[in-house]
Amino acid sequence: MINLRVLLLILLCVSRVSAALPEESRTLGGIALLPLPEYAPVNAQALYMDMPVPIISTTNGRTAVVGIPLTASVGQASIQLIATDFVDSLDFSVGNKDYPEQRITLKDTSKVTPNEVELARYAREAAEQKAVYKTFTPTIGAWPRFQMPIVGEFSSPFGLKRFFNGEARDPHSGLDIAAAEGKTVYAPADGKIAQTGDYFFNGQTVMIDHGQGIISMLCHLSKISVVMGQTIQRGEAIGKVGHTGRATGPHLHWGLSINNARVNPLLVASPKP
Ligand SMILES: [Zn+2]
């Protein structure tokens, strides 16, 4: 006979894990949670802007977790549900979000205006990173539980509109957390090391595939302590804080991508440890 208290504990744990979903924010750089209709086939796939979208099973059914790019159009949007002999779509609305502006002056202008060789290098590296962002590893369909990869002050928020030496650059696609050089950086969630590299802008970088197209990128490291293909668990060390690449001081840049859309990492992890 199973003890009633043990049974209750098991039920609590199961419901807590299966109910876990990220915070919803149907805005640029946010996440839309779209419940799948019950009539959708079990093997239905969801697509948003031609990219496969993670489908998460909860006690209330299946939910498509849609990453909304900072560059998306404000207004009506939709995802497609596709299975054998089945096509449907779910509409939702994307709201605007006014992210703050920052103007930065960098002394090392070579990192602001790359030369031809550097531009070619950057193009290769961007393609390598994009290929990882576009991978879709099927999983059992539970939402990966996240934690902050490091504790520290947020030095630069997600979505910040940046100007380097007066020139407009891409908005900040991740969250910067200030921390001392050499401090340990932890995997924000379970996954597999999908890429490691030493990049022109991002410096020493680790990319983690959390499954279903949910990808973390951790940049500017002084040391990488994992290898490609390695399976990793939430809270395991992946490297040390540094200021490699384009960084004015030691900090960790954590980028989070869902269906190839960079979204606000604070929607999946609470800043409190
Ligand atoms: Zn950053």
mmCIF file of C-alpha atoms and ligand atoms in Angstrom:
data_model
loop_
_atom_site.group_PDB
_atom_site.id
_atom_site.type_symbol
_atom_site.label_atom_id
_atom_site.label_comp_id
_atom_site.label_asym_id
_atom_site.label_seq_id
_atom_site.Cartn_x
_atom_site.Cartn_y
_atom_site.Cartn_z
ATOM 1 C CA MET A 1 0.000 0.000 0.000
ATOM 2 C CA ILE A 2 1.356 3.377 -0.947
ATOM 3 C CA ASN A 3 1.447 5.892 1.861
ATOM 4 C CA LEU A 4 -1.107 8.681 1.334
ATOM 5 C CA ARG A 5 1.445 11.400 2.058
ATOM 6 C CA VAL A 6 3.882 9.936 -0.473
ATOM 7 C CA LEU A 7 1.086 9.755 -3.045
ATOM 8 C CA LEU A 8 0.146 13.386 -2.375
ATOM 9 C CA LEU A 9 3.791 14.442 -2.737
ATOM 10 C CA ILE A 10 4.106 12.559 -6.052
ATOM 11 C CA LEU A 11 0.905 14.168 -7.353
ATOM 12 C CA LEU A 12 2.126 17.612 -6.287
ATOM 13 C CA CYS A 13 5.487 17.117 -7.992
ATOM 14 C CA VAL A 14 3.897 15.795 -11.190
ATOM 15 C CA SER A 15 1.411 18.641 -11.410
ATOM 16 C CA ARG A 16 4.093 21.246 -10.666
ATOM 17 C CA VAL A 17 6.398 19.957 -13.401
ATOM 18 C CA SER A 18 3.700 19.341 -16.010
ATOM 19 C CA ALA A 19 1.989 22.688 -15.342
ATOM 20 C CA ALA A 20 5.193 24.666 -15.743
ATOM 21 C CA LEU A 21 5.064 27.112 -18.612
ATOM 22 C CA PRO A 22 6.932 30.365 -19.196
ATOM 23 C CA GLU A 23 5.355 33.707 -18.420
ATOM 24 C CA GLU A 24 3.257 35.015 -21.279
ATOM 25 C CA SER A 25 3.805 38.412 -22.925
ATOM 26 C CA ARG A 26 2.279 38.779 -26.386
ATOM 27 C CA THR A 27 4.636 41.579 -27.356
ATOM 28 C CA LEU A 28 7.792 42.044 -29.430
ATOM 29 C CA GLY A 29 10.507 39.904 -27.806
ATOM 30 C CA GLY A 30 7.865 38.112 -25.759
ATOM 31 C CA ILE A 31 6.128 34.736 -25.669
ATOM 32 C CA ALA A 32 2.588 33.763 -26.696
ATOM 33 C CA LEU A 33 1.027 30.710 -25.053
ATOM 34 C CA LEU A 34 -1.565 29.272 -27.430
ATOM 35 C CA PRO A 35 -3.628 26.293 -26.221
ATOM 36 C CA LEU A 36 -4.074 23.707 -28.978
ATOM 37 C CA PRO A 37 -7.666 22.744 -29.747
ATOM 38 C CA GLU A 38 -8.538 19.256 -28.495
ATOM 39 C CA TYR A 39 -9.373 18.131 -32.042
ATOM 40 C CA ALA A 40 -5.775 18.723 -33.206
ATOM 41 C CA PRO A 41 -4.129 15.328 -33.900
ATOM 42 C CA VAL A 42 -1.609 14.092 -31.314
ATOM 43 C CA ASN A 43 1.216 14.366 -33.847
ATOM 44 C CA ALA A 44 0.261 17.911 -34.930
ATOM 45 C CA GLN A 45 3.187 20.289 -35.410
ATOM 46 C CA ALA A 46 2.985 24.048 -34.988
ATOM 47 C CA LEU A 47 4.750 26.527 -37.278
ATOM 48 C CA TYR A 48 5.300 30.269 -36.809
ATOM 49 C CA MET A 49 7.044 32.174 -39.590
ATOM 50 C CA ASP A 50 7.952 28.751 -41.060
ATOM 51 C CA MET A 51 9.802 27.717 -37.887
ATOM 52 C CA PRO A 52 8.627 24.773 -35.738
ATOM 53 C CA VAL A 53 7.209 25.917 -32.401
ATOM 54 C CA PRO A 54 7.563 23.949 -29.141
ATOM 55 C CA ILE A 55 4.391 22.180 -28.022
ATOM 56 C CA ILE A 56 4.244 21.653 -24.265
ATOM 57 C CA SER A 57 1.954 19.147 -22.551
ATOM 58 C CA THR A 58 0.305 20.276 -19.341
ATOM 59 C CA THR A 59 -2.524 18.919 -17.237
ATOM 60 C CA ASN A 60 -4.822 21.244 -19.199
ATOM 61 C CA GLY A 61 -3.756 19.923 -22.592
ATOM 62 C CA ARG A 62 -1.171 20.992 -25.154
ATOM 63 C CA THR A 63 0.140 24.537 -25.480
ATOM 64 C CA ALA A 64 2.183 26.048 -28.291
ATOM 65 C CA VAL A 65 4.922 28.255 -26.798
ATOM 66 C CA VAL A 66 5.605 30.867 -29.469
ATOM 67 C CA GLY A 67 8.682 33.101 -29.385
ATOM 68 C CA ILE A 68 7.919 36.528 -30.905
ATOM 69 C CA PRO A 69 10.959 38.221 -32.524
ATOM 70 C CA LEU A 70 11.823 41.847 -31.683
ATOM 71 C CA THR A 71 11.491 42.454 -35.441
ATOM 72 C CA ALA A 72 7.963 40.975 -35.749
ATOM 73 C CA SER A 73 5.091 43.107 -37.053
ATOM 74 C CA VAL A 74 2.733 44.479 -34.440
ATOM 75 C CA GLY A 75 -0.870 43.313 -34.964
ATOM 76 C CA GLN A 76 -2.452 40.086 -36.133
ATOM 77 C CA ALA A 77 -0.287 36.962 -36.261
ATOM 78 C CA SER A 78 -0.974 33.258 -36.542
ATOM 79 C CA ILE A 79 0.596 29.850 -36.185
ATOM 80 C CA GLN A 80 -0.168 26.920 -38.456
ATOM 81 C CA LEU A 81 -1.065 23.505 -37.075
ATOM 82 C CA ILE A 82 -0.076 20.721 -39.428
ATOM 83 C CA ALA A 83 -0.482 16.932 -39.387
ATOM 84 C CA THR A 84 -1.301 14.271 -41.962
ATOM 85 C CA ASP A 85 -4.542 15.372 -43.670
ATOM 86 C CA PHE A 86 -4.897 18.196 -41.166
ATOM 87 C CA VAL A 87 -4.227 21.911 -41.461
ATOM 88 C CA ASP A 88 -5.485 24.597 -39.112
ATOM 89 C CA SER A 89 -4.333 27.953 -37.798
ATOM 90 C CA LEU A 90 -4.510 29.802 -34.491
ATOM 91 C CA ASP A 91 -4.625 33.595 -34.525
ATOM 92 C CA PHE A 92 -3.177 35.873 -31.897
ATOM 93 C CA SER A 93 -2.259 39.498 -31.626
ATOM 94 C CA VAL A 94 1.265 40.914 -31.107
ATOM 95 C CA GLY A 95 1.521 44.111 -29.083
ATOM 96 C CA ASN A 96 4.251 46.753 -29.257
ATOM 97 C CA LYS A 97 6.765 47.168 -26.472
ATOM 98 C CA ASP A 98 8.815 50.293 -25.868
ATOM 99 C CA TYR A 99 12.259 49.114 -24.833
ATOM 100 C CA PRO A 100 14.679 51.697 -23.414
ATOM 101 C CA GLU A 101 17.434 53.354 -25.449
ATOM 102 C CA GLN A 102 21.145 53.469 -24.670
ATOM 103 C CA ARG A 103 23.973 55.361 -26.315
ATOM 104 C CA ILE A 104 27.433 53.891 -25.827
ATOM 105 C CA THR A 105 30.835 55.325 -26.731
ATOM 106 C CA LEU A 106 33.507 52.706 -27.342
ATOM 107 C CA LYS A 107 37.176 53.633 -27.597
ATOM 108 C CA ASP A 108 38.040 50.501 -29.586
ATOM 109 C CA THR A 109 36.185 51.515 -32.738
ATOM 110 C CA SER A 110 37.450 48.378 -34.534
ATOM 111 C CA LYS A 111 34.716 46.532 -32.652
ATOM 112 C CA VAL A 112 32.111 49.079 -33.775
ATOM 113 C CA THR A 113 33.075 49.278 -37.419
ATOM 114 C CA PRO A 114 34.630 45.939 -38.357
ATOM 115 C CA ASN A 115 37.003 45.832 -41.311
ATOM 116 C CA GLU A 116 36.449 43.525 -44.316
ATOM 117 C CA VAL A 117 38.260 40.543 -42.817
ATOM 118 C CA GLU A 118 36.337 40.932 -39.570
ATOM 119 C CA LEU A 119 33.046 41.296 -41.446
ATOM 120 C CA ALA A 120 33.726 38.033 -43.298
ATOM 121 C CA ARG A 121 34.573 36.361 -39.999
ATOM 122 C CA TYR A 122 31.401 37.757 -38.425
ATOM 123 C CA ALA A 123 29.282 36.498 -41.357
ATOM 124 C CA ARG A 124 30.676 32.949 -40.917
ATOM 125 C CA GLU A 125 30.092 33.047 -37.167
ATOM 126 C CA ALA A 126 26.575 34.460 -37.470
ATOM 127 C CA ALA A 127 25.683 31.679 -39.922
ATOM 128 C CA GLU A 128 27.069 29.063 -37.514
ATOM 129 C CA GLN A 129 25.002 30.471 -34.633
ATOM 130 C CA LYS A 130 21.877 30.820 -36.797
ATOM 131 C CA ALA A 131 22.121 27.142 -37.782
ATOM 132 C CA VAL A 132 21.973 26.227 -34.079
ATOM 133 C CA TYR A 133 19.018 28.571 -33.494
ATOM 134 C CA LYS A 134 17.149 26.781 -36.294
ATOM 135 C CA THR A 135 17.637 23.264 -34.913
ATOM 136 C CA PHE A 136 14.570 21.506 -33.580
ATOM 137 C CA THR A 137 15.239 18.497 -31.358
ATOM 138 C CA PRO A 138 11.992 16.660 -30.533
ATOM 139 C CA THR A 139 11.490 15.957 -26.821
ATOM 140 C CA ILE A 140 8.815 14.470 -24.579
ATOM 141 C CA GLY A 141 7.148 17.874 -24.536
ATOM 142 C CA ALA A 142 7.623 19.125 -20.979
ATOM 143 C CA TRP A 143 8.707 22.730 -20.454
ATOM 144 C CA PRO A 144 12.388 22.808 -19.382
ATOM 145 C CA ARG A 145 12.688 24.340 -15.919
ATOM 146 C CA PHE A 146 14.994 27.366 -15.931
ATOM 147 C CA GLN A 147 17.158 29.133 -13.378
ATOM 148 C CA MET A 148 19.399 32.173 -13.698
ATOM 149 C CA PRO A 149 22.820 31.094 -15.058
ATOM 150 C CA ILE A 150 24.540 33.415 -12.562
ATOM 151 C CA VAL A 151 23.542 35.798 -9.779
ATOM 152 C CA GLY A 152 24.324 39.463 -10.346
ATOM 153 C CA GLU A 153 23.024 42.922 -11.215
ATOM 154 C CA PHE A 154 21.412 43.290 -14.619
ATOM 155 C CA SER A 155 23.760 45.640 -16.439
ATOM 156 C CA SER A 156 21.844 45.758 -19.719
ATOM 157 C CA PRO A 157 18.232 44.649 -20.174
ATOM 158 C CA PHE A 158 16.788 42.590 -23.010
ATOM 159 C CA GLY A 159 15.455 44.616 -25.945
ATOM 160 C CA LEU A 160 17.567 47.713 -25.241
ATOM 161 C CA LYS A 161 17.825 49.892 -28.364
ATOM 162 C CA ARG A 162 21.541 50.519 -28.699
ATOM 163 C CA PHE A 163 23.621 53.130 -30.436
ATOM 164 C CA PHE A 164 27.388 52.634 -30.589
ATOM 165 C CA ASN A 165 29.273 55.855 -31.242
ATOM 166 C CA GLY A 166 26.030 57.350 -32.538
ATOM 167 C CA GLU A 167 25.216 54.494 -34.948
ATOM 168 C CA ALA A 168 22.033 52.461 -34.455
ATOM 169 C CA ARG A 169 22.733 48.754 -33.899
ATOM 170 C CA ASP A 170 20.531 45.713 -33.509
ATOM 171 C CA PRO A 171 18.539 45.830 -30.280
ATOM 172 C CA HIS A 172 19.984 43.868 -27.370
ATOM 173 C CA SER A 173 18.953 40.250 -27.988
ATOM 174 C CA GLY A 174 19.708 38.979 -24.488
ATOM 175 C CA LEU A 175 20.129 39.898 -20.858
ATOM 176 C CA ASP A 176 23.475 41.132 -19.484
ATOM 177 C CA ILE A 177 24.326 40.158 -15.935
ATOM 178 C CA ALA A 178 27.349 41.850 -14.354
ATOM 179 C CA ALA A 179 29.602 39.501 -12.415
ATOM 180 C CA ALA A 180 33.263 39.244 -11.453
ATOM 181 C CA GLU A 181 35.711 37.782 -13.969
ATOM 182 C CA GLY A 182 36.166 34.060 -13.291
ATOM 183 C CA LYS A 183 32.839 33.526 -11.536
ATOM 184 C CA THR A 184 31.194 30.217 -12.446
ATOM 185 C CA VAL A 185 28.385 30.262 -15.035
ATOM 186 C CA TYR A 186 25.737 27.548 -14.736
ATOM 187 C CA ALA A 187 23.479 25.904 -17.323
ATOM 188 C CA PRO A 188 20.087 27.671 -17.050
ATOM 189 C CA ALA A 189 18.230 24.441 -17.925
ATOM 190 C CA ASP A 190 18.825 20.825 -18.967
ATOM 191 C CA GLY A 191 20.050 20.307 -22.498
ATOM 192 C CA LYS A 192 22.844 19.409 -24.837
ATOM 193 C CA ILE A 193 25.844 21.580 -25.748
ATOM 194 C CA ALA A 194 25.000 22.500 -29.341
ATOM 195 C CA GLN A 195 27.928 24.837 -30.083
ATOM 196 C CA THR A 196 31.025 26.328 -28.533
ATOM 197 C CA GLY A 197 33.167 29.002 -30.149
ATOM 198 C CA ASP A 198 35.268 32.116 -29.811
ATOM 199 C CA TYR A 199 33.367 34.753 -31.748
ATOM 200 C CA PHE A 200 34.220 38.273 -32.863
ATOM 201 C CA PHE A 201 31.296 39.970 -31.114
ATOM 202 C CA ASN A 202 30.168 37.355 -28.593
ATOM 203 C CA GLY A 203 33.598 36.166 -27.452
ATOM 204 C CA GLN A 204 33.888 32.695 -25.947
ATOM 205 C CA THR A 205 30.381 31.320 -26.258
ATOM 206 C CA VAL A 206 28.372 28.228 -25.311
ATOM 207 C CA MET A 207 25.033 27.396 -26.955
ATOM 208 C CA ILE A 208 22.709 24.915 -25.219
ATOM 209 C CA ASP A 209 19.883 23.074 -26.979
ATOM 210 C CA HIS A 210 17.085 22.644 -24.409
ATOM 211 C CA GLY A 211 14.951 20.727 -26.937
ATOM 212 C CA GLN A 212 12.096 21.723 -29.282
ATOM 213 C CA GLY A 213 13.991 24.719 -30.653
ATOM 214 C CA ILE A 214 14.540 26.315 -27.222
ATOM 215 C CA ILE A 215 18.187 27.463 -27.255
ATOM 216 C CA SER A 216 20.350 29.360 -24.750
ATOM 217 C CA MET A 217 23.442 31.334 -25.668
ATOM 218 C CA LEU A 218 25.987 32.337 -23.014
ATOM 219 C CA CYS A 219 28.644 34.803 -24.150
ATOM 220 C CA HIS A 220 31.848 36.692 -23.280
ATOM 221 C CA LEU A 221 33.191 33.785 -21.181
ATOM 222 C CA SER A 222 36.832 33.699 -20.039
ATOM 223 C CA LYS A 223 36.744 29.905 -19.983
ATOM 224 C CA ILE A 224 34.512 27.179 -21.446
ATOM 225 C CA SER A 225 34.304 23.967 -19.429
ATOM 226 C CA VAL A 226 31.986 21.898 -21.672
ATOM 227 C CA VAL A 227 32.345 20.293 -25.100
ATOM 228 C CA MET A 228 29.977 20.047 -28.056
ATOM 229 C CA GLY A 229 27.521 17.172 -27.844
ATOM 230 C CA GLN A 230 27.777 16.956 -24.060
ATOM 231 C CA THR A 231 24.547 16.427 -22.142
ATOM 232 C CA ILE A 232 24.150 18.932 -19.342
ATOM 233 C CA GLN A 233 21.767 19.443 -16.451
ATOM 234 C CA ARG A 234 20.346 22.648 -15.029
ATOM 235 C CA GLY A 235 22.817 24.137 -12.536
ATOM 236 C CA GLU A 236 25.914 22.385 -13.930
ATOM 237 C CA ALA A 237 28.957 24.592 -14.590
ATOM 238 C CA ILE A 238 29.514 25.493 -18.243
ATOM 239 C CA GLY A 239 32.331 28.050 -17.893
ATOM 240 C CA LYS A 240 33.560 31.252 -16.259
ATOM 241 C CA VAL A 241 32.555 34.895 -16.592
ATOM 242 C CA GLY A 242 34.822 37.025 -18.764
ATOM 243 C CA HIS A 243 34.814 39.968 -21.156
ATOM 244 C CA THR A 244 35.884 38.289 -24.413
ATOM 245 C CA GLY A 245 34.481 39.668 -27.690
ATOM 246 C CA ARG A 246 32.628 42.989 -27.671
ATOM 247 C CA ALA A 247 32.353 43.673 -23.950
ATOM 248 C CA THR A 248 33.232 46.782 -21.970
ATOM 249 C CA GLY A 249 33.692 44.777 -18.766
ATOM 250 C CA PRO A 250 33.190 41.303 -17.321
ATOM 251 C CA HIS A 251 29.556 40.195 -17.620
ATOM 252 C CA LEU A 252 27.444 37.327 -18.843
ATOM 253 C CA HIS A 253 25.175 37.777 -21.855
ATOM 254 C CA TRP A 254 22.343 35.225 -21.746
ATOM 255 C CA GLY A 255 20.344 34.980 -24.929
ATOM 256 C CA LEU A 256 17.251 32.803 -25.157
ATOM 257 C CA SER A 257 15.722 31.729 -28.431
ATOM 258 C CA ILE A 258 12.393 30.001 -29.095
ATOM 259 C CA ASN A 259 11.513 29.051 -32.691
ATOM 260 C CA ASN A 260 14.494 31.160 -33.834
ATOM 261 C CA ALA A 261 13.113 34.267 -32.077
ATOM 262 C CA ARG A 262 15.222 35.899 -29.398
ATOM 263 C CA VAL A 263 12.960 36.482 -26.379
ATOM 264 C CA ASN A 264 13.310 38.024 -22.923
ATOM 265 C CA PRO A 265 15.050 35.426 -20.683
ATOM 266 C CA LEU A 266 13.245 36.856 -17.637
ATOM 267 C CA LEU A 267 10.008 35.323 -18.978
ATOM 268 C CA VAL A 268 11.412 31.859 -18.208
ATOM 269 C CA ALA A 269 13.565 32.396 -15.112
ATOM 270 C CA SER A 270 12.944 34.281 -11.916
ATOM 271 C CA PRO A 271 15.776 36.717 -11.074
ATOM 272 C CA LYS A 272 15.747 35.437 -7.490
ATOM 273 C CA PRO A 273 17.951 32.334 -7.043
HETATM 274 ZN ZN ZN B 1 24.537 41.427 -24.010
#
